[in-house]
XYZ file of C-alpha atoms in Angstrom:
673
model
C 28.594 46.185 -69.357
C 26.593 44.722 -72.417
C 28.525 41.526 -72.095
C 27.120 40.367 -68.634
C 23.552 41.207 -69.943
C 23.805 38.885 -73.057
C 25.490 35.974 -70.546
C 22.651 36.395 -68.329
C 19.797 36.783 -71.099
C 20.809 34.711 -74.104
C 19.843 31.606 -72.267
C 16.554 33.102 -71.242
C 15.926 34.243 -75.057
C 16.794 30.558 -76.176
C 14.218 29.231 -73.580
C 11.701 31.460 -75.047
C 12.298 30.360 -78.562
C 12.555 26.859 -77.823
C 9.706 26.555 -75.384
C 7.192 28.584 -77.582
C 8.435 27.210 -80.624
C 8.491 23.783 -79.740
C 7.212 21.125 -82.113
C 6.553 23.922 -84.559
C 10.326 24.707 -84.939
C 11.536 21.060 -84.460
C 13.862 19.202 -82.664
C 17.000 20.131 -84.515
C 16.334 24.310 -84.495
C 15.373 24.042 -80.613
C 18.639 22.238 -79.883
C 20.873 24.424 -82.296
C 19.190 27.713 -80.759
C 19.548 26.836 -77.064
C 23.028 25.200 -77.356
C 24.451 28.045 -79.484
C 23.015 30.493 -76.807
C 24.670 28.685 -73.921
C 28.037 28.302 -75.836
C 28.235 31.872 -76.615
C 27.285 32.788 -72.970
C 30.145 30.400 -71.661
C 32.849 32.188 -74.272
C 31.694 35.320 -72.994
C 31.968 34.274 -69.368
C 35.781 33.020 -69.184
C 37.319 36.131 -70.296
C 35.816 37.943 -67.217
C 36.833 35.118 -64.978
C 40.286 35.378 -66.532
C 40.386 39.046 -66.182
C 39.730 38.718 -62.441
C 42.280 36.189 -62.145
C 44.883 37.875 -63.513
C 43.751 41.055 -61.478
C 42.791 42.975 -64.431
C 39.035 43.624 -63.462
C 37.348 45.279 -60.798
C 33.910 44.731 -59.299
C 31.116 46.709 -60.794
C 27.300 46.659 -61.057
C 25.099 46.753 -64.326
C 21.550 48.156 -63.734
C 19.083 46.738 -65.829
C 15.722 48.276 -64.779
C 13.866 49.487 -61.751
C 12.262 46.180 -59.978
C 10.016 47.078 -56.961
C 9.071 50.296 -55.435
C 6.703 50.027 -52.553
C 7.393 52.515 -49.490
C 10.810 52.198 -47.810
C 11.721 49.198 -50.161
C 13.451 50.036 -53.390
C 14.750 47.076 -55.294
C 16.818 47.851 -58.301
C 17.542 44.914 -60.819
C 21.065 45.123 -61.240
C 23.776 42.661 -62.270
C 26.979 42.502 -59.934
C 29.900 41.383 -61.500
C 32.855 40.631 -58.964
C 35.152 37.893 -58.486
C 32.714 35.445 -56.829
C 30.202 36.479 -59.637
C 33.000 35.529 -62.305
C 33.715 32.247 -60.531
C 30.051 31.182 -60.579
C 29.295 32.379 -64.384
C 32.077 29.947 -65.699
C 30.938 26.940 -63.622
C 27.338 27.656 -64.548
C 27.685 28.182 -68.104
C 30.604 25.936 -68.619
C 28.557 22.895 -67.257
C 25.311 23.831 -68.851
C 26.498 24.424 -72.259
C 28.263 20.929 -72.148
C 25.070 19.227 -70.839
C 23.256 20.733 -73.629
C 25.631 19.438 -76.021
C 25.618 16.113 -74.218
C 21.731 15.954 -74.493
C 21.979 15.741 -78.445
C 22.902 12.141 -77.776
C 21.414 11.139 -74.403
C 18.085 12.663 -75.280
C 17.714 11.967 -79.170
C 15.180 9.497 -79.185
C 12.791 11.624 -76.893
C 9.854 13.177 -78.598
C 9.621 16.101 -76.413
C 13.358 17.571 -76.823
C 12.369 21.270 -77.669
C 10.435 20.938 -73.900
C 13.611 19.466 -72.351
C 15.954 22.209 -73.915
C 13.719 24.908 -73.045
C 13.472 23.807 -69.535
C 17.550 23.723 -69.387
C 17.837 27.028 -70.545
C 15.272 28.500 -68.547
C 17.237 26.269 -65.228
C 20.379 28.327 -66.334
C 18.783 31.722 -66.967
C 17.444 31.486 -63.231
C 20.824 30.180 -62.009
C 22.566 33.329 -63.515
C 19.994 35.610 -61.984
C 20.914 34.220 -58.669
C 24.637 34.542 -59.135
C 24.743 38.135 -60.436
C 21.994 39.112 -58.037
C 22.671 42.546 -56.232
C 19.988 42.299 -53.793
C 18.313 39.586 -51.640
C 14.938 40.231 -53.674
C 16.887 39.527 -56.985
C 18.592 36.337 -55.082
C 15.305 35.171 -54.251
C 13.890 35.615 -57.712
C 16.696 33.345 -58.989
C 16.166 30.776 -56.055
C 12.520 30.479 -56.607
C 13.411 30.149 -60.781
C 15.774 27.324 -60.314
C 13.299 25.437 -57.938
C 10.571 25.899 -60.444
C 12.972 24.848 -63.396
C 14.239 21.774 -61.569
C 10.538 20.739 -60.578
C 10.233 20.617 -64.488
C 13.324 18.871 -65.385
C 13.054 16.230 -62.405
C 9.407 15.518 -63.633
C 10.246 15.694 -67.509
C 9.384 11.918 -67.707
C 5.800 12.833 -66.532
C 4.307 9.343 -67.761
C 6.591 7.899 -64.928
C 4.829 8.245 -61.394
C 7.699 7.919 -59.540
C 9.365 11.016 -61.742
C 6.254 13.032 -60.554
C 6.462 12.116 -57.177
C 10.100 13.033 -57.034
C 9.266 16.256 -58.484
C 6.858 17.177 -56.070
C 9.001 15.863 -53.157
C 11.886 18.292 -54.491
C 9.427 21.143 -54.661
C 7.985 20.437 -51.499
C 11.367 20.179 -49.452
C 12.774 23.380 -51.108
C 9.859 25.239 -50.228
C 10.444 24.435 -46.400
C 13.851 25.734 -46.990
C 12.709 28.825 -49.089
C 10.342 29.588 -46.186
C 13.126 29.912 -43.902
C 14.902 31.994 -46.572
C 12.235 34.412 -47.104
C 12.039 35.225 -43.245
C 15.629 35.732 -43.277
C 15.170 38.360 -46.161
C 12.170 40.026 -44.163
C 14.314 40.252 -41.146
C 17.000 41.746 -43.054
C 14.979 44.482 -44.533
C 13.360 45.121 -41.162
C 16.582 45.589 -39.349
C 18.733 47.219 -41.950
C 15.779 49.029 -43.947
C 17.443 47.728 -46.940
C 17.598 44.445 -49.396
C 20.603 45.596 -51.381
C 23.717 43.131 -50.208
C 26.418 45.741 -50.315
C 24.282 48.153 -48.222
C 23.481 45.201 -45.663
C 27.206 44.062 -45.424
C 28.359 47.627 -44.767
C 25.875 48.207 -42.002
C 26.090 44.645 -40.331
C 29.047 45.564 -38.065
C 26.977 48.218 -36.587
C 24.118 45.947 -35.223
C 26.678 43.363 -33.730
C 25.568 42.624 -30.340
C 22.113 43.869 -30.704
C 19.033 41.617 -30.090
C 15.624 41.565 -31.879
C 12.320 39.969 -30.721
C 11.263 36.642 -32.317
C 8.842 34.170 -31.246
C 8.416 35.646 -27.826
C 12.445 35.814 -27.265
C 14.935 38.158 -27.345
C 17.453 36.746 -30.033
C 20.951 38.051 -31.438
C 19.964 40.138 -34.558
C 22.650 39.056 -36.627
C 22.384 35.215 -35.510
C 18.604 35.396 -36.412
C 19.168 36.457 -39.734
C 21.957 34.353 -40.365
C 20.167 31.108 -39.072
C 16.734 32.088 -40.921
C 19.155 32.311 -44.368
C 21.200 29.212 -43.874
C 17.940 27.117 -43.619
C 17.058 28.455 -47.231
C 20.600 27.026 -47.660
C 19.933 24.109 -46.323
C 17.141 22.918 -48.483
C 18.355 24.143 -51.815
C 21.876 22.248 -51.195
C 20.302 19.213 -49.688
C 21.875 19.506 -46.129
C 20.935 17.025 -43.616
C 17.479 17.422 -42.709
C 16.281 18.848 -45.818
C 18.314 16.268 -48.107
C 15.687 13.710 -49.123
C 14.557 15.570 -52.268
C 18.270 14.937 -53.615
C 18.536 11.236 -54.353
C 14.875 10.864 -55.486
C 15.765 13.601 -57.973
C 17.672 11.202 -60.023
C 14.190 10.100 -61.675
C 14.872 13.025 -64.349
C 17.274 12.476 -67.060
C 20.797 11.939 -66.685
C 21.822 15.537 -67.949
C 19.469 16.851 -65.720
C 21.362 15.358 -62.819
C 24.272 16.542 -64.073
C 23.343 20.218 -64.367
C 21.340 20.305 -60.951
C 23.377 18.272 -58.765
C 26.849 19.032 -60.015
C 27.235 22.759 -60.406
C 24.185 24.852 -60.272
C 21.218 24.277 -58.025
C 22.873 22.428 -55.270
C 25.584 24.946 -55.018
C 23.466 27.732 -54.768
C 23.350 27.554 -50.891
C 27.085 27.471 -50.747
C 27.333 30.864 -52.891
C 24.942 32.491 -50.698
C 26.728 31.638 -47.549
C 29.820 32.914 -49.230
C 28.339 35.968 -50.742
C 27.214 37.351 -47.229
C 30.283 35.832 -45.623
C 30.760 39.367 -43.860
C 27.556 39.046 -42.147
C 27.977 35.150 -41.194
C 31.532 36.266 -39.590
C 29.503 38.419 -37.113
C 27.659 35.495 -35.400
C 29.856 32.750 -34.114
C 26.514 30.661 -33.313
C 25.751 30.807 -36.973
C 29.025 29.700 -38.321
C 29.245 26.972 -35.671
C 25.769 25.612 -36.686
C 26.863 25.911 -40.363
C 29.995 23.970 -39.451
C 28.052 21.054 -37.727
C 25.566 20.820 -40.291
C 27.856 20.269 -42.933
C 30.084 17.780 -41.130
C 26.993 15.742 -39.992
C 25.721 15.999 -44.014
C 29.357 14.958 -45.256
C 29.115 11.965 -42.939
C 25.524 10.689 -43.559
C 25.718 10.838 -47.163
C 29.153 8.970 -47.363
C 27.640 6.395 -45.156
C 24.750 5.935 -47.237
C 26.875 6.046 -50.393
C 28.429 2.787 -49.462
C 25.504 0.548 -49.933
C 23.501 2.234 -52.796
C 23.180 -0.048 -56.387
C 21.834 2.461 -58.587
C 24.836 4.286 -60.220
C 23.037 7.632 -60.132
C 22.271 7.550 -56.483
C 25.693 6.998 -55.530
C 26.872 10.120 -57.388
C 24.010 12.143 -55.859
C 24.971 10.777 -52.236
C 28.261 11.935 -53.135
C 27.143 15.149 -54.107
C 25.379 15.985 -50.841
C 28.598 14.530 -49.050
C 30.660 17.079 -50.949
C 28.476 19.982 -50.177
C 28.760 19.001 -46.845
C 32.678 19.709 -47.029
C 31.711 23.097 -48.693
C 29.453 24.513 -46.021
C 31.802 22.986 -43.055
C 34.762 24.862 -44.760
C 32.658 28.015 -44.860
C 31.716 27.543 -41.235
C 35.262 27.634 -40.342
C 35.853 30.717 -42.116
C 37.676 29.203 -44.925
C 35.443 30.760 -47.717
C 38.019 30.505 -50.434
C 38.445 26.896 -49.767
C 34.642 26.249 -50.148
C 34.511 28.361 -53.276
C 37.776 26.188 -54.781
C 36.188 22.967 -54.026
C 32.700 24.274 -55.694
C 34.568 25.298 -58.413
C 36.382 21.880 -58.909
C 33.612 19.763 -57.888
C 31.678 21.287 -60.907
C 34.222 19.578 -63.196
C 34.560 16.073 -61.519
C 31.200 15.688 -60.575
C 29.304 16.945 -63.775
C 31.933 14.378 -65.600
C 30.907 11.472 -63.064
C 27.192 12.193 -63.757
C 27.708 12.171 -67.374
C 30.116 9.166 -67.505
C 27.420 7.454 -65.537
C 24.785 8.419 -68.364
C 26.927 7.310 -70.891
C 27.173 3.619 -69.376
C 23.369 3.586 -68.822
C 22.734 4.530 -72.307
C 25.255 1.786 -73.269
C 23.456 -0.652 -70.979
C 19.900 0.585 -72.427
C 18.983 2.576 -69.418
C 19.872 0.089 -66.716
C 20.773 1.779 -63.589
C 21.764 -1.180 -61.202
C 25.566 -1.659 -61.290
C 24.771 -5.180 -60.082
C 23.922 -5.944 -63.661
C 27.151 -4.146 -64.860
C 30.816 -5.895 -64.808
C 33.551 -5.677 -67.489
C 32.456 -2.692 -69.239
C 35.995 -1.201 -69.496
C 36.255 -3.265 -73.017
C 33.150 -2.070 -74.155
C 33.068 1.693 -73.659
C 36.711 2.295 -73.255
C 36.328 6.212 -73.546
C 33.619 6.307 -71.208
C 35.921 4.274 -68.576
C 38.856 6.565 -68.752
C 36.700 9.713 -68.322
C 35.104 8.096 -65.301
C 38.417 7.054 -64.183
C 39.473 10.842 -64.339
C 36.491 11.899 -62.128
C 36.903 9.323 -59.745
C 40.710 10.073 -59.158
C 39.922 13.598 -58.770
C 36.766 12.996 -56.242
C 39.176 10.768 -54.222
C 41.732 13.446 -54.193
C 44.754 11.403 -55.605
C 48.136 13.311 -55.784
C 51.430 14.083 -54.761
C 52.290 16.975 -52.621
C 54.292 19.803 -53.980
C 54.191 17.761 -57.493
C 50.754 17.542 -59.121
C 47.295 16.239 -58.054
C 43.860 15.788 -59.536
C 41.072 18.780 -59.032
C 39.932 17.095 -55.580
C 43.409 16.798 -54.228
C 43.932 20.746 -53.938
C 40.219 21.669 -53.170
C 39.332 18.524 -50.607
C 42.421 18.524 -49.006
C 42.446 22.218 -48.295
C 39.259 22.038 -46.790
C 40.289 19.224 -44.353
C 43.406 20.989 -43.450
C 41.454 24.481 -42.806
C 39.128 22.717 -40.646
C 42.101 21.427 -38.577
C 43.925 25.039 -38.518
C 40.730 26.867 -37.134
C 41.538 25.810 -33.922
C 37.668 25.545 -32.749
C 35.902 22.829 -31.631
C 33.609 22.573 -34.266
C 36.621 22.480 -36.700
C 38.195 19.731 -34.697
C 34.951 17.720 -34.868
C 34.688 18.749 -38.779
C 38.139 17.689 -39.378
C 37.762 14.204 -37.930
C 34.773 13.735 -39.898
C 36.109 15.016 -43.115
C 38.999 12.445 -42.981
C 36.486 9.430 -42.117
C 34.021 10.924 -45.226
C 37.243 10.809 -47.174
C 37.720 7.069 -46.660
C 34.089 6.312 -47.675
C 34.567 8.532 -50.518
C 37.312 6.599 -51.873
C 35.614 3.252 -50.821
C 32.257 4.177 -52.693
C 33.924 5.655 -55.590
C 36.173 2.485 -56.443
C 33.292 0.385 -55.652
C 31.507 1.868 -58.082
C 34.549 1.862 -60.569
C 35.056 -1.931 -59.794
C 31.330 -3.215 -60.191
C 30.811 -0.870 -63.430
C 33.941 -1.569 -65.402
C 35.817 -4.692 -63.927
C 34.826 -8.250 -63.112
C 33.032 -10.645 -65.063
C 29.785 -9.261 -67.020
C 26.699 -9.626 -65.155
C 24.248 -9.004 -68.308
C 22.462 -12.360 -68.003
C 19.237 -10.939 -66.970
C 18.708 -9.359 -70.140
C 14.778 -9.300 -69.626
C 15.620 -6.739 -66.750
C 17.553 -4.607 -69.054
C 14.974 -4.709 -71.837
C 12.419 -3.839 -69.134
C 14.488 -0.890 -68.069
C 14.831 0.477 -71.502
C 10.976 0.138 -72.094
C 10.448 1.956 -68.804
C 12.319 4.740 -70.374
C 10.368 4.925 -73.826
C 13.630 3.025 -75.565
C 13.661 0.347 -77.971
C 16.180 -2.228 -77.808
C 17.701 -2.042 -81.266
C 20.943 -4.458 -80.077
C 20.431 -7.905 -80.708
C 20.795 -10.959 -77.409
C 22.538 -13.379 -79.516
C 24.896 -15.783 -77.358
C 28.215 -14.241 -76.718
C 31.004 -16.778 -76.291
C 33.475 -14.016 -75.123
C 31.514 -12.701 -72.032
C 29.359 -15.837 -71.159
C 26.357 -13.375 -71.153
C 23.398 -13.694 -73.159
C 25.002 -11.906 -75.606
C 24.055 -8.316 -75.031
C 26.514 -5.766 -76.465
C 27.211 -2.764 -74.627
C 27.993 0.291 -76.943
C 29.980 3.302 -76.848
C 28.328 6.650 -76.670
C 27.576 8.957 -79.906
C 30.320 11.997 -80.122
C 27.847 14.339 -78.724
C 27.992 12.631 -75.506
C 31.959 11.955 -75.609
C 32.784 15.548 -76.301
C 31.537 16.948 -72.971
C 33.340 14.124 -71.328
C 36.566 14.937 -72.922
C 36.444 18.614 -71.941
C 35.266 18.112 -68.292
C 38.178 15.066 -68.030
C 40.673 17.781 -68.702
C 39.029 19.991 -65.959
C 38.964 17.295 -63.355
C 42.590 16.751 -63.939
C 43.924 20.280 -64.351
C 41.768 22.544 -62.523
C 43.124 22.132 -59.300
C 46.663 22.414 -60.279
C 46.235 25.420 -62.583
C 43.718 27.436 -60.172
C 44.743 26.839 -56.551
C 47.164 29.499 -56.057
C 44.462 32.433 -56.365
C 41.719 30.688 -54.505
C 44.015 29.331 -51.404
C 47.081 31.646 -51.476
C 47.358 33.876 -48.495
C 48.509 36.794 -50.262
C 47.457 36.314 -53.811
C 43.822 35.396 -52.541
C 42.930 38.780 -50.890
C 43.864 40.693 -54.404
C 41.995 37.851 -56.233
C 38.951 37.980 -54.260
C 38.744 41.923 -53.758
C 36.503 41.564 -50.583
C 33.876 39.814 -52.572
C 34.263 37.190 -49.694
C 35.632 37.461 -45.998
C 38.933 36.078 -46.873
C 40.954 35.073 -43.738
C 44.571 35.378 -44.255
C 45.636 33.947 -41.086
C 43.544 30.927 -41.396
C 45.408 30.514 -45.026
C 48.586 30.647 -43.850
C 47.764 28.403 -40.885
C 46.169 26.036 -43.219
C 50.097 25.526 -44.957
C 51.550 25.086 -41.539
C 49.516 22.182 -40.266
C 51.665 18.935 -39.564
C 52.573 16.726 -42.461
C 50.416 14.123 -40.737
C 47.427 16.349 -41.376
C 48.348 16.905 -45.026
C 48.701 13.254 -45.594
C 45.589 12.201 -43.733
C 43.477 12.490 -46.883
C 45.776 10.583 -49.142
C 46.365 7.716 -46.331
C 42.609 7.341 -46.084
C 42.213 7.487 -50.093
C 44.664 4.567 -50.279
C 43.030 2.728 -47.465
C 39.582 3.005 -49.228
C 40.989 1.852 -52.698
C 42.341 -1.228 -50.965
C 38.984 -1.994 -49.066
C 36.793 -1.603 -52.334
C 39.752 -3.794 -54.252
C 39.422 -6.622 -51.699
C 35.773 -6.730 -51.588
C 34.707 -6.102 -55.100
C 37.837 -7.712 -57.074
C 40.008 -9.963 -54.906
C 37.293 -11.464 -52.734
C 33.734 -10.985 -53.901
C 31.892 -12.909 -51.121
C 33.054 -10.198 -48.378
C 29.898 -7.784 -49.157
C 27.545 -10.629 -48.713
C 29.623 -11.779 -45.405
C 29.460 -8.421 -44.039
C 25.722 -7.834 -44.586
C 25.180 -11.179 -43.032
C 27.332 -10.241 -39.844
C 26.220 -6.840 -39.487
C 22.339 -6.747 -40.801
C 21.336 -3.845 -38.847
C 23.925 -1.559 -39.832
C 23.272 -2.708 -43.459
C 19.778 -2.242 -43.213
C 20.218 1.449 -41.311
C 22.554 2.957 -44.218
C 20.469 1.061 -47.160
C 17.570 2.821 -45.786
C 19.437 6.173 -45.859
C 19.374 6.378 -41.648
C 15.441 6.070 -42.269
C 14.837 9.845 -42.852
C 12.076 9.099 -45.362
C 10.535 6.698 -42.684
C 10.729 9.343 -39.921
C 9.374 12.000 -42.166
C 6.428 9.692 -43.374
C 5.668 9.137 -39.921
C 5.847 12.715 -38.553
C 4.568 14.665 -41.685
C 3.081 12.544 -44.460
C 0.582 10.469 -42.460
C -0.749 13.070 -40.113
C -1.172 15.372 -43.218
C -3.072 12.411 -45.153
C -5.208 11.804 -42.006
C -6.055 15.594 -41.593
C -6.832 15.551 -45.467
C -9.207 12.747 -45.208
C -10.557 14.355 -41.970
C -11.572 17.520 -43.828
C -12.723 15.430 -46.826
C -14.909 12.598 -45.305
C -15.964 14.796 -41.977
C -15.860 18.427 -43.522
C -16.624 18.181 -47.309
C -18.806 14.942 -47.436
C -20.261 15.166 -43.663
C -20.998 18.792 -43.363
C -20.984 20.608 -46.718
C -22.240 18.083 -48.826
C -24.790 16.960 -46.415
C -26.152 20.329 -45.700
C -25.337 21.860 -49.023
C -25.649 19.572 -52.402
C -27.405 17.045 -50.395
C -29.367 19.343 -47.893
C -30.715 22.633 -48.735
C -29.542 22.462 -52.308
C -31.760 19.080 -52.337
C -34.904 20.958 -50.985
C -34.361 23.572 -53.430
C -34.591 20.699 -56.261
C -37.582 19.000 -54.677
C -39.541 22.272 -54.104
C -38.827 23.220 -57.631
C -39.988 19.716 -59.027
C -43.430 20.368 -57.043
C -43.930 23.797 -58.425
C -43.287 22.593 -61.960
C -46.530 20.686 -61.684
C -48.386 23.934 -61.378
C -47.081 24.920 -64.722
C -49.268 23.564 -67.216
C -48.904 26.006 -69.995
C -52.520 26.444 -70.537
C -54.419 29.929 -70.251
C -57.366 28.757 -68.407
C -55.206 27.065 -65.521
C -53.381 30.330 -64.753
C -56.703 32.398 -65.036
C -58.145 29.598 -62.524
C -55.505 29.970 -60.184
C -55.807 33.548 -60.197
C -59.618 33.291 -59.615
C -58.752 31.179 -56.549
C -56.669 33.714 -55.287
C -59.145 36.299 -55.819
C -61.509 34.241 -53.952
C -59.266 33.797 -51.256
C -58.219 37.239 -50.664
C -62.136 38.509 -50.718
C -62.670 35.803 -48.053
C -60.138 37.337 -45.889
C -61.087 40.763 -46.338
C -64.782 39.964 -45.704
C -63.838 38.018 -42.487
C -61.534 41.041 -41.104
């Protein structure tokens, strides 16, 4: 009972110590406190996960305190521990602890390290509050907590205008989704009379088929609640329409990208849908919407990822695409497969982000892959780590023998979509296979541009400028190097604190799928493993394993095609990309500009908002309030006071003379009356 409290509250305690102590306790003390707290939370989380894996634990709730009591609303602050929570505990604490350790090296030159580590720990606490929530209100508390912490982390380098803009964008877009989420919570309380998740799930079947009034229409009750809640998930998990904040969030330090966009905040929406899966199962409309939105997101992000040149943005769009996979898996009813992909994705995506950070560190904070090339000889450990991550995300493996992490989880989602037998599932299957082709292409494109070919570091001024922008000095010389033909910029391998997390995550990217796929996906063992914490469909799990062989091989086939295409375009004949863009300029611009979503929102929302703001400013504040206020009535008072001041001479005889005049005037008025 006390163990789960330690897991949740140790990061909060560490955040308070590092945040309030700040420079008073120094960089080293702040890093030790926060990192030790996270590793202790991680060490306590794994036994809980393993106990659920082996069937030696049962779901239970640990009360903390009375949270809110107001009328019929009674919210208890309790920590729920079941299989779903156990999975999220190891994902959040494992990745977060490794990110903390990695940051020792990556942020070693930053003057605000205590603040950074405090933000990291605060973020982890909020995420742990979210995944242990026993009520929707407590989940909303963690939901908003990660939103706040992400704002602080994305805008950590506040001296950069782009970082401030990205932080504000992430905050605002997430508030749009959170508004829908809050409406969903209000609707759930209105209908069920409680915000307790177990009570809602137990009462939900009795409301199937009922309707509720909303915006002047009668709408299916369960469908309305699920759609409103899913809007929140769309914002937090960057689904199409509310995705625009995620790529811009790469303005934060790379460890932030690994923490937020690999294992924690962006998976909150998937977790919420799986936690409430018995509710979603009661609405075919809601699950169909989840399926189509997830498939559309997977396709959109995969296409955009093929044209990006910023190494972190490629991985960011990859994250967006993989989240789409998780959502349409949940939409077709394969909640176990969705959670399994969330689990494996945490390892290989964190590995790719941290590996990208190691590359950026080696290249003095240059993020454009066009200035890389041939790095495998200079940073071999980083190369092999990112190779493992690439093999995992592209799903390399042999059926019945062995595969990297994504081979088990992503392929399971593709098979589940086909096996669902629904129209939405069929669309999702086709999209998933095509997105897998694009995933393979842009992943190997990243590897080839970064680690293979000739070095493209000749523009050393560009590298120095990037280093200067991030507040780092260029300690390495630029003497001419005959071996690589560059101006002599020498990439360097990252320090040990950055390499150790890469090694650990590499093991996860290689073995996580092979070791854990049975309890997540097996039709019989899965029921025992999940213990009712999700709506586990045994019929769908059986059907997944009985799909045609071509369906099973589809992901592998397109993975090979994507690899071959990337090799041909970026190794064999490097003129292919330029020829393609020249032949299809409209398609290239469309993808490069991210389907013009930002431009569309700028036209529909941003410009009208600025126009309205200027209207209130010029016509309202200046034209009305200032004109008749400070420049009108207030000006009259000012001038009147200046006139009155002339009568205040300070001489007694002057005041006596005025009083005499007053008396004369009063007497004259009295006589005339």
